[in-house]
């Protein structure tokens, strides 16, 4: 199976399945001498972990990360950082009813068709449990990127959305509620919506907005390795993501150039930032901001018609512990993936600078 690694110089490889013994990874290329704050790493894990509130899956995992290599006296050594997170709260019987049945819009059908072997327990390798490993690596990348601010938050749930530019939001309030929305009034509406949806045995989608501040100019390449292309790949590689837009995004397609162009100040900064901090694939020093769309989780607890591995039409009903809405847990994953891209592109820039 290809595609278990992400990044060129700051490279994360992950392993493990949802109901196996453990998941984990290797971070290769992390520079030496970063004094790690392990509490901050665990805090990021706690933001993603299941069971943290009543509006997420009730699987209870402590998601404690153990490091095996690449760290000496609390600092990175420049060698591969190996880590493991044990799976402690699997209930594999919850999945026996889908052993030979494909959940509509999940990964079951495509995975089985491609590999012919499917660990149906919890989605196996296709499970979002894998994203815990991304959060570990992202937390280390964040510490390497000291000075760059990375803030993601829930910007919509279903039809409920924050109707304000991000500049009017107080990011220190993101963690104040279970949905991770910095606008408390909207947050309560979102939480009530998820509660109603959950009671119905249904699921709902939403968006996460991410803002990257103090990113220096010069990250990214003009052709295939555009900074926004890598951010797009990073975000679209997260489970359940259906869309990515940065800067003016799809709204820009409705505008005239005369309204859309960001007028320069003499120091090279711009008066507006519809470019979203990236022009021609290269960061320009302005805030980078983007939005990621998450679909409603495929495993609803309602009865659905589907097919089994023999191609027969059958009725199925999801069981077990599932997220009614992924966005609150996706917030730290989006931040982690953004941090991995910035760490990688920072190292690429350093390497380039040496060559010039
Ligand atoms: C944080 C997070 C939690 C998720 N939890 C569930 C879940 O409980 N049940 C489920 O069926 N899918 C869940 N998903 C989505 C599936 O992993 C995803 O839909 C599946 O792997 C198929 O991939 P695709 O939707 O990207 O095509 C979750 C995704 C994320 C990001």
Short mmCIF file of C-alpha atoms and ligand atoms in Angstrom, two decimals:
data_model
loop_
_atom_site.label_atom_id
_atom_site.label_comp_id
_atom_site.label_asym_id
_atom_site.label_seq_id
_atom_site.Cartn_x
_atom_site.Cartn_y
_atom_site.Cartn_z
CA UNK A 1 0.00 0.00 0.00
CA UNK A 2 1.54 3.30 -1.07
CA UNK A 3 0.96 6.77 0.34
CA UNK A 4 1.67 6.33 4.05
CA UNK A 5 4.13 9.23 4.15
CA UNK A 6 3.69 12.99 3.89
CA UNK A 7 6.32 15.70 3.36
CA UNK A 8 9.64 15.98 1.55
CA UNK A 9 12.14 17.02 4.22
CA UNK A 10 9.99 17.08 7.36
CA UNK A 11 8.46 13.71 6.65
CA UNK A 12 5.80 11.80 8.59
CA UNK A 13 5.13 8.10 7.99
CA UNK A 14 2.22 6.56 9.88
CA UNK A 15 1.17 2.98 10.57
CA UNK A 16 -1.67 1.16 12.26
CA UNK A 17 -5.37 0.43 12.12
CA UNK A 18 -8.30 1.49 14.24
CA UNK A 19 -8.70 -1.87 16.00
CA UNK A 20 -5.11 -3.15 15.86
CA UNK A 21 -2.81 -3.09 18.91
CA UNK A 22 -1.53 0.39 18.25
CA UNK A 23 -1.02 3.18 15.78
CA UNK A 24 2.10 5.26 15.45
CA UNK A 25 4.62 6.85 13.18
CA UNK A 26 8.10 8.02 12.35
CA UNK A 27 8.96 11.66 11.86
CA UNK A 28 12.06 11.87 9.73
CA UNK A 29 13.92 15.12 9.05
CA UNK A 30 12.94 17.06 12.16
CA UNK A 31 15.92 19.33 12.93
CA UNK A 32 18.02 18.68 16.04
CA UNK A 33 17.93 20.79 19.16
CA UNK A 34 14.23 21.50 19.55
CA UNK A 35 13.45 21.36 23.27
CA UNK A 36 10.09 19.63 23.26
CA UNK A 37 7.15 20.61 25.43
CA UNK A 38 5.53 17.18 25.98
CA UNK A 39 2.54 18.66 27.77
CA UNK A 40 1.76 20.75 24.69
CA UNK A 41 1.96 17.60 22.52
CA UNK A 42 -0.46 15.74 24.82
CA UNK A 43 -2.74 18.76 24.90
CA UNK A 44 -3.04 18.61 21.10
CA UNK A 45 -3.84 14.89 21.41
CA UNK A 46 -6.55 15.66 23.96
CA UNK A 47 -8.15 18.15 21.56
CA UNK A 48 -8.50 15.38 18.95
CA UNK A 49 -9.22 12.37 21.15
CA UNK A 50 -12.59 10.63 21.14
CA UNK A 51 -14.91 10.82 24.13
CA UNK A 52 -13.98 14.41 25.03
CA UNK A 53 -17.58 15.71 25.00
CA UNK A 54 -21.11 14.44 24.45
CA UNK A 55 -21.19 15.67 20.83
CA UNK A 56 -18.38 13.39 19.63
CA UNK A 57 -17.90 9.60 19.50
CA UNK A 58 -17.98 8.00 22.95
CA UNK A 59 -15.01 5.70 22.29
CA UNK A 60 -12.76 6.35 25.31
CA UNK A 61 -9.09 6.51 24.41
CA UNK A 62 -6.47 8.30 26.52
CA UNK A 63 -4.37 8.69 23.36
CA UNK A 64 -1.17 8.86 25.34
CA UNK A 65 1.82 9.07 23.05
CA UNK A 66 5.08 7.26 23.83
CA UNK A 67 8.29 8.26 22.07
CA UNK A 68 10.90 5.63 21.30
CA UNK A 69 13.67 7.45 19.50
CA UNK A 70 14.98 10.73 18.19
CA UNK A 71 14.75 12.55 21.53
CA UNK A 72 17.50 12.90 24.16
CA UNK A 73 17.10 14.85 27.41
CA UNK A 74 13.84 16.29 26.08
CA UNK A 75 15.29 17.67 22.84
CA UNK A 76 15.17 16.35 19.29
CA UNK A 77 18.42 14.79 18.11
CA UNK A 78 17.84 15.11 14.35
CA UNK A 79 17.37 11.35 14.03
CA UNK A 80 14.01 9.71 13.22
CA UNK A 81 11.44 10.25 15.96
CA UNK A 82 9.52 7.01 16.49
CA UNK A 83 6.29 7.04 18.47
CA UNK A 84 3.37 4.79 19.39
CA UNK A 85 -0.19 5.32 20.61
CA UNK A 86 -1.86 2.19 22.01
CA UNK A 87 -5.44 1.35 21.06
CA UNK A 88 -7.10 0.56 24.38
CA UNK A 89 -10.85 0.85 23.85
CA UNK A 90 -11.81 -1.14 20.76
CA UNK A 91 -15.20 -2.84 20.59
CA UNK A 92 -14.68 -4.88 17.46
CA UNK A 93 -18.03 -6.70 17.83
CA UNK A 94 -19.72 -3.39 17.00
CA UNK A 95 -18.52 -4.00 13.45
CA UNK A 96 -19.32 -7.70 12.89
CA UNK A 97 -22.61 -6.72 11.17
CA UNK A 98 -20.67 -4.94 8.40
CA UNK A 99 -18.13 -7.73 7.83
CA UNK A 100 -19.61 -8.48 4.40
CA UNK A 101 -21.60 -5.30 3.95
CA UNK A 102 -20.46 -1.99 2.50
CA UNK A 103 -21.52 1.18 4.32
CA UNK A 104 -22.72 3.69 1.71
CA UNK A 105 -20.19 6.54 1.23
CA UNK A 106 -17.59 4.98 3.54
CA UNK A 107 -14.30 3.44 2.37
CA UNK A 108 -15.54 -0.18 2.68
CA UNK A 109 -16.39 -0.85 -0.97
CA UNK A 110 -13.40 0.80 -2.64
CA UNK A 111 -10.93 -0.67 -0.11
CA UNK A 112 -12.29 -4.19 -0.60
CA UNK A 113 -12.32 -3.86 -4.40
CA UNK A 114 -8.74 -2.61 -4.41
CA UNK A 115 -7.01 -4.80 -1.81
CA UNK A 116 -9.33 -7.80 -1.51
CA UNK A 117 -8.57 -7.91 2.22
CA UNK A 118 -10.53 -5.65 4.50
CA UNK A 119 -10.16 -5.07 8.22
CA UNK A 120 -13.79 -4.08 8.70
CA UNK A 121 -13.29 -3.28 12.40
CA UNK A 122 -13.64 0.47 12.76
CA UNK A 123 -12.69 1.09 9.15
CA UNK A 124 -9.19 -0.41 9.53
CA UNK A 125 -6.54 1.72 7.90
CA UNK A 126 -9.24 4.05 6.48
CA UNK A 127 -10.27 5.04 9.99
CA UNK A 128 -9.73 8.61 11.15
CA UNK A 129 -7.91 7.07 14.12
CA UNK A 130 -4.80 7.39 11.95
CA UNK A 131 -5.08 11.17 12.23
CA UNK A 132 -3.92 10.94 15.87
CA UNK A 133 -0.44 10.30 14.43
CA UNK A 134 -0.69 13.45 12.33
CA UNK A 135 -1.53 15.41 15.46
CA UNK A 136 1.63 14.14 17.22
CA UNK A 137 3.81 15.16 14.27
CA UNK A 138 1.94 18.44 13.85
CA UNK A 139 2.48 19.29 17.53
CA UNK A 140 6.24 18.83 17.05
CA UNK A 141 6.15 20.82 13.79
CA UNK A 142 4.36 23.63 15.66
CA UNK A 143 7.21 23.75 18.17
CA UNK A 144 9.75 23.90 15.34
CA UNK A 145 7.75 26.75 13.79
CA UNK A 146 7.95 28.80 16.96
CA UNK A 147 6.59 32.28 16.21
CA UNK A 148 4.16 31.23 13.49
CA UNK A 149 0.59 31.22 14.77
CA UNK A 150 -1.74 28.46 13.61
CA UNK A 151 -5.40 28.72 14.61
CA UNK A 152 -8.25 26.63 13.26
CA UNK A 153 -11.86 26.78 14.39
CA UNK A 154 -15.29 25.47 13.47
CA UNK A 155 -16.82 28.00 11.10
CA UNK A 156 -20.03 26.16 10.23
CA UNK A 157 -22.20 23.17 11.16
CA UNK A 158 -24.91 22.40 8.62
CA UNK A 159 -26.58 25.73 7.79
CA UNK A 160 -25.29 27.50 10.93
CA UNK A 161 -22.19 29.59 10.25
CA UNK A 162 -20.08 32.44 11.63
CA UNK A 163 -21.06 35.52 9.68
CA UNK A 164 -17.92 37.57 10.51
CA UNK A 165 -14.45 37.88 9.04
CA UNK A 166 -11.83 35.99 11.05
CA UNK A 167 -10.22 39.31 12.02
CA UNK A 168 -13.27 40.02 14.22
CA UNK A 169 -12.93 36.77 16.14
CA UNK A 170 -11.05 36.16 19.39
CA UNK A 171 -9.06 32.97 18.83
CA UNK A 172 -8.46 32.61 22.57
CA UNK A 173 -12.14 31.59 22.82
CA UNK A 174 -11.90 28.62 20.42
CA UNK A 175 -11.39 26.10 23.22
CA UNK A 176 -14.17 27.58 25.38
CA UNK A 177 -16.87 25.29 23.98
CA UNK A 178 -17.21 21.69 22.78
CA UNK A 179 -17.67 22.61 19.11
CA UNK A 180 -14.53 24.84 18.97
CA UNK A 181 -16.24 27.94 17.61
CA UNK A 182 -14.92 31.28 18.91
CA UNK A 183 -18.34 32.96 18.65
CA UNK A 184 -20.12 31.74 21.79
CA UNK A 185 -23.69 32.45 20.55
CA UNK A 186 -23.15 30.63 17.27
CA UNK A 187 -21.30 27.86 19.14
CA UNK A 188 -24.36 27.13 21.29
CA UNK A 189 -26.57 26.96 18.18
CA UNK A 190 -24.11 24.54 16.57
CA UNK A 191 -23.96 22.34 19.67
CA UNK A 192 -27.78 22.18 19.89
CA UNK A 193 -27.92 21.24 16.21
CA UNK A 194 -25.44 18.37 16.69
CA UNK A 195 -27.37 17.16 19.74
CA UNK A 196 -30.64 17.03 17.76
CA UNK A 197 -28.95 15.27 14.83
CA UNK A 198 -27.35 12.75 17.18
CA UNK A 199 -30.72 11.94 18.79
CA UNK A 200 -32.08 11.24 15.30
CA UNK A 201 -29.25 8.75 14.73
CA UNK A 202 -28.08 10.98 11.90
CA UNK A 203 -24.89 12.95 11.17
CA UNK A 204 -24.11 16.44 9.86
CA UNK A 205 -21.29 18.18 7.98
CA UNK A 206 -19.46 21.42 8.64
CA UNK A 207 -16.45 23.56 7.85
CA UNK A 208 -13.19 24.36 9.61
CA UNK A 209 -11.42 27.65 8.89
CA UNK A 210 -7.67 27.93 9.52
CA UNK A 211 -5.54 31.07 9.80
CA UNK A 212 -1.73 31.00 9.60
CA UNK A 213 -0.07 34.19 10.88
CA UNK A 214 3.53 35.43 10.89
CA UNK A 215 4.41 33.11 8.01
CA UNK A 216 7.47 34.63 6.30
CA UNK A 217 7.35 35.45 2.60
CA UNK A 218 9.12 33.05 0.24
CA UNK A 219 7.63 29.66 1.20
CA UNK A 220 6.44 27.63 -1.79
CA UNK A 221 7.50 27.09 -5.36
CA UNK A 222 6.00 28.54 -8.54
CA UNK A 223 5.12 25.34 -10.40
CA UNK A 224 3.94 21.99 -8.96
CA UNK A 225 4.94 22.65 -5.36
CA UNK A 226 2.86 25.75 -4.83
CA UNK A 227 2.31 26.38 -1.11
CA UNK A 228 -1.47 26.39 -1.48
CA UNK A 229 -1.34 23.18 -3.55
CA UNK A 230 0.48 21.42 -0.71
CA UNK A 231 -1.95 22.83 1.85
CA UNK A 232 -4.78 21.61 -0.35
CA UNK A 233 -3.29 18.12 -0.54
CA UNK A 234 -2.72 18.09 3.22
CA UNK A 235 -6.32 19.04 3.93
CA UNK A 236 -7.88 16.81 1.27
CA UNK A 237 -5.94 13.87 2.75
CA UNK A 238 -7.93 14.18 5.99
CA UNK A 239 -10.84 11.72 6.25
CA UNK A 240 -14.26 13.05 5.26
CA UNK A 241 -12.91 16.22 3.60
CA UNK A 242 -14.85 17.27 0.52
CA UNK A 243 -13.52 20.74 -0.20
CA UNK A 244 -10.65 23.21 0.22
CA UNK A 245 -10.56 26.88 -0.62
CA UNK A 246 -8.05 29.58 0.28
CA UNK A 247 -8.24 33.37 0.14
CA UNK A 248 -11.30 34.49 -1.79
CA UNK A 249 -11.80 30.86 -2.85
CA UNK A 250 -14.95 30.09 -4.79
CA UNK A 251 -16.33 33.59 -4.08
CA UNK A 252 -13.42 35.00 -6.12
CA UNK A 253 -14.90 33.35 -9.20
CA UNK A 254 -17.85 35.76 -8.97
CA UNK A 255 -15.71 38.92 -8.76
CA UNK A 256 -14.10 41.42 -11.15
CA UNK A 257 -10.32 41.85 -11.18
CA UNK A 258 -10.71 45.50 -10.24
CA UNK A 259 -12.42 44.43 -7.00
CA UNK A 260 -10.30 41.37 -6.37
CA UNK A 261 -6.76 42.74 -6.75
CA UNK A 262 -4.89 43.33 -3.49
CA UNK A 263 -3.40 46.82 -3.64
CA UNK A 264 0.22 47.03 -2.47
CA UNK A 265 1.58 49.18 0.33
CA UNK A 266 5.11 50.43 -0.25
CA UNK A 267 6.56 47.78 2.08
CA UNK A 268 5.09 44.99 -0.08
CA UNK A 269 2.21 44.20 2.27
CA UNK A 270 -1.26 44.52 0.78
CA UNK A 271 -4.30 46.56 1.80
CA UNK A 272 -6.69 43.68 1.22
CA UNK A 273 -5.79 39.99 1.26
CA UNK A 274 -8.11 38.19 -1.13
CA UNK A 275 -5.00 36.30 -2.31
CA UNK A 276 -5.04 34.54 1.08
CA UNK A 277 -1.35 35.14 1.72
CA UNK A 278 -0.13 33.21 -1.33
CA UNK A 279 0.58 34.62 -4.79
CA UNK A 280 1.97 32.46 -7.58
CA UNK A 281 2.36 29.58 -5.13
CA UNK A 282 4.68 31.59 -2.82
CA UNK A 283 3.76 33.09 0.55
CA UNK A 284 3.79 36.91 0.58
CA UNK A 285 3.96 37.48 4.34
CA UNK A 286 0.26 38.23 4.76
CA UNK A 287 -2.05 35.94 6.72
CA UNK A 288 -2.72 32.63 5.00
CA UNK A 289 -6.32 31.57 5.51
CA UNK A 290 -8.32 28.68 4.13
CA UNK A 291 -11.51 26.73 4.69
CA UNK A 292 -11.99 22.98 4.72
CA UNK A 293 -15.38 21.30 4.13
CA UNK A 294 -16.21 18.07 6.00
CA UNK A 295 -19.05 15.84 4.90
CA UNK A 296 -21.55 14.29 7.31
CA UNK A 297 -20.12 11.01 8.65
CA UNK A 298 -21.22 8.02 6.56
CA UNK A 299 -22.08 5.73 9.49
CA UNK A 300 -25.51 6.90 10.58
CA UNK A 301 -27.43 4.89 13.15
CA UNK A 302 -30.48 4.85 10.89
CA UNK A 303 -31.51 1.97 8.62
CA UNK A 304 -30.03 2.26 5.13
CA UNK A 305 -30.23 0.15 2.01
CA UNK A 306 -26.87 -1.01 0.69
CA UNK A 307 -25.16 -4.01 -0.94
CA UNK A 308 -23.07 -6.86 0.43
CA UNK A 309 -19.88 -8.36 -1.01
CA UNK A 310 -21.99 -10.68 -3.22
CA UNK A 311 -23.68 -7.64 -4.76
CA UNK A 312 -27.02 -8.37 -3.08
CA UNK A 313 -29.20 -5.54 -1.82
CA UNK A 314 -29.41 -5.63 1.97
CA UNK A 315 -30.56 -3.39 4.79
CA UNK A 316 -28.01 -2.24 7.33
CA UNK A 317 -28.00 -0.06 10.42
CA UNK A 318 -24.86 1.51 11.87
CA UNK A 319 -23.97 0.45 15.40
CA UNK A 320 -21.44 1.47 17.95
CA UNK A 321 -19.74 4.76 18.72
CA UNK A 322 -19.53 7.26 15.87
CA UNK A 323 -19.08 10.99 15.53
CA UNK A 324 -22.36 12.75 14.72
CA UNK A 325 -20.24 15.65 13.37
CA UNK A 326 -16.47 15.52 12.89
CA UNK A 327 -15.60 19.21 12.89
CA UNK A 328 -14.78 19.74 16.58
CA UNK A 329 -12.26 16.88 16.44
CA UNK A 330 -11.05 17.92 12.99
CA UNK A 331 -9.90 21.36 14.20
CA UNK A 332 -6.59 20.09 15.70
CA UNK A 333 -6.08 17.79 12.69
CA UNK A 334 -6.35 20.73 10.29
CA UNK A 335 -3.86 22.68 12.41
CA UNK A 336 -1.49 19.69 12.51
CA UNK A 337 -1.53 19.21 8.74
CA UNK A 338 -0.95 22.95 8.20
CA UNK A 339 2.01 22.80 10.62
CA UNK A 340 3.50 19.83 8.73
CA UNK A 341 3.29 21.73 5.42
CA UNK A 342 4.85 24.87 6.90
CA UNK A 343 7.64 22.88 8.60
CA UNK A 344 8.41 21.07 5.36
CA UNK A 345 8.40 24.22 3.26
CA UNK A 346 10.51 26.08 5.83
CA UNK A 347 13.18 23.36 5.54
CA UNK A 348 12.93 23.41 1.74
CA UNK A 349 13.44 27.17 1.81
CA UNK A 350 16.51 26.79 4.06
CA UNK A 351 17.95 24.20 1.69
CA UNK A 352 17.30 26.48 -1.31
CA UNK A 353 18.89 29.47 0.41
CA UNK A 354 22.09 27.46 0.87
CA UNK A 355 22.14 26.66 -2.84
CA UNK A 356 21.85 30.27 -3.99
C1 LIG B 1 -12.10 13.33 13.30
C2 LIG B 1 -12.86 12.40 12.42
C3 LIG B 1 -13.71 11.47 12.98
C4 LIG B 1 -14.45 10.60 12.17
N1 LIG B 1 -15.30 9.73 12.77
C5 LIG B 1 -16.04 8.88 12.01
C6 LIG B 1 -16.95 7.98 12.62
O1 LIG B 1 -17.11 7.96 13.84
N2 LIG B 1 -17.64 7.15 11.80
C7 LIG B 1 -17.50 7.16 10.45
O2 LIG B 1 -18.15 6.40 9.77
N3 LIG B 1 -16.64 8.01 9.85
C8 LIG B 1 -15.90 8.87 10.60
N4 LIG B 1 -15.04 9.74 9.99
C9 LIG B 1 -14.96 9.78 8.53
C10 LIG B 1 -14.34 8.53 7.90
O3 LIG B 1 -13.05 8.30 8.39
C11 LIG B 1 -14.30 8.72 6.38
O4 LIG B 1 -15.54 9.15 5.89
C12 LIG B 1 -13.95 7.42 5.68
O5 LIG B 1 -12.62 7.09 5.96
C13 LIG B 1 -14.13 7.49 4.15
O6 LIG B 1 -13.32 8.46 3.61
P1 LIG B 1 -13.89 9.74 2.83
O7 LIG B 1 -15.11 10.19 3.57
O8 LIG B 1 -12.77 10.74 2.93
O9 LIG B 1 -14.19 9.31 1.42
C14 LIG B 1 -14.30 10.64 10.77
C15 LIG B 1 -13.44 11.58 10.19
C16 LIG B 1 -12.72 12.46 11.00
C17 LIG B 1 -11.80 13.47 10.38
#
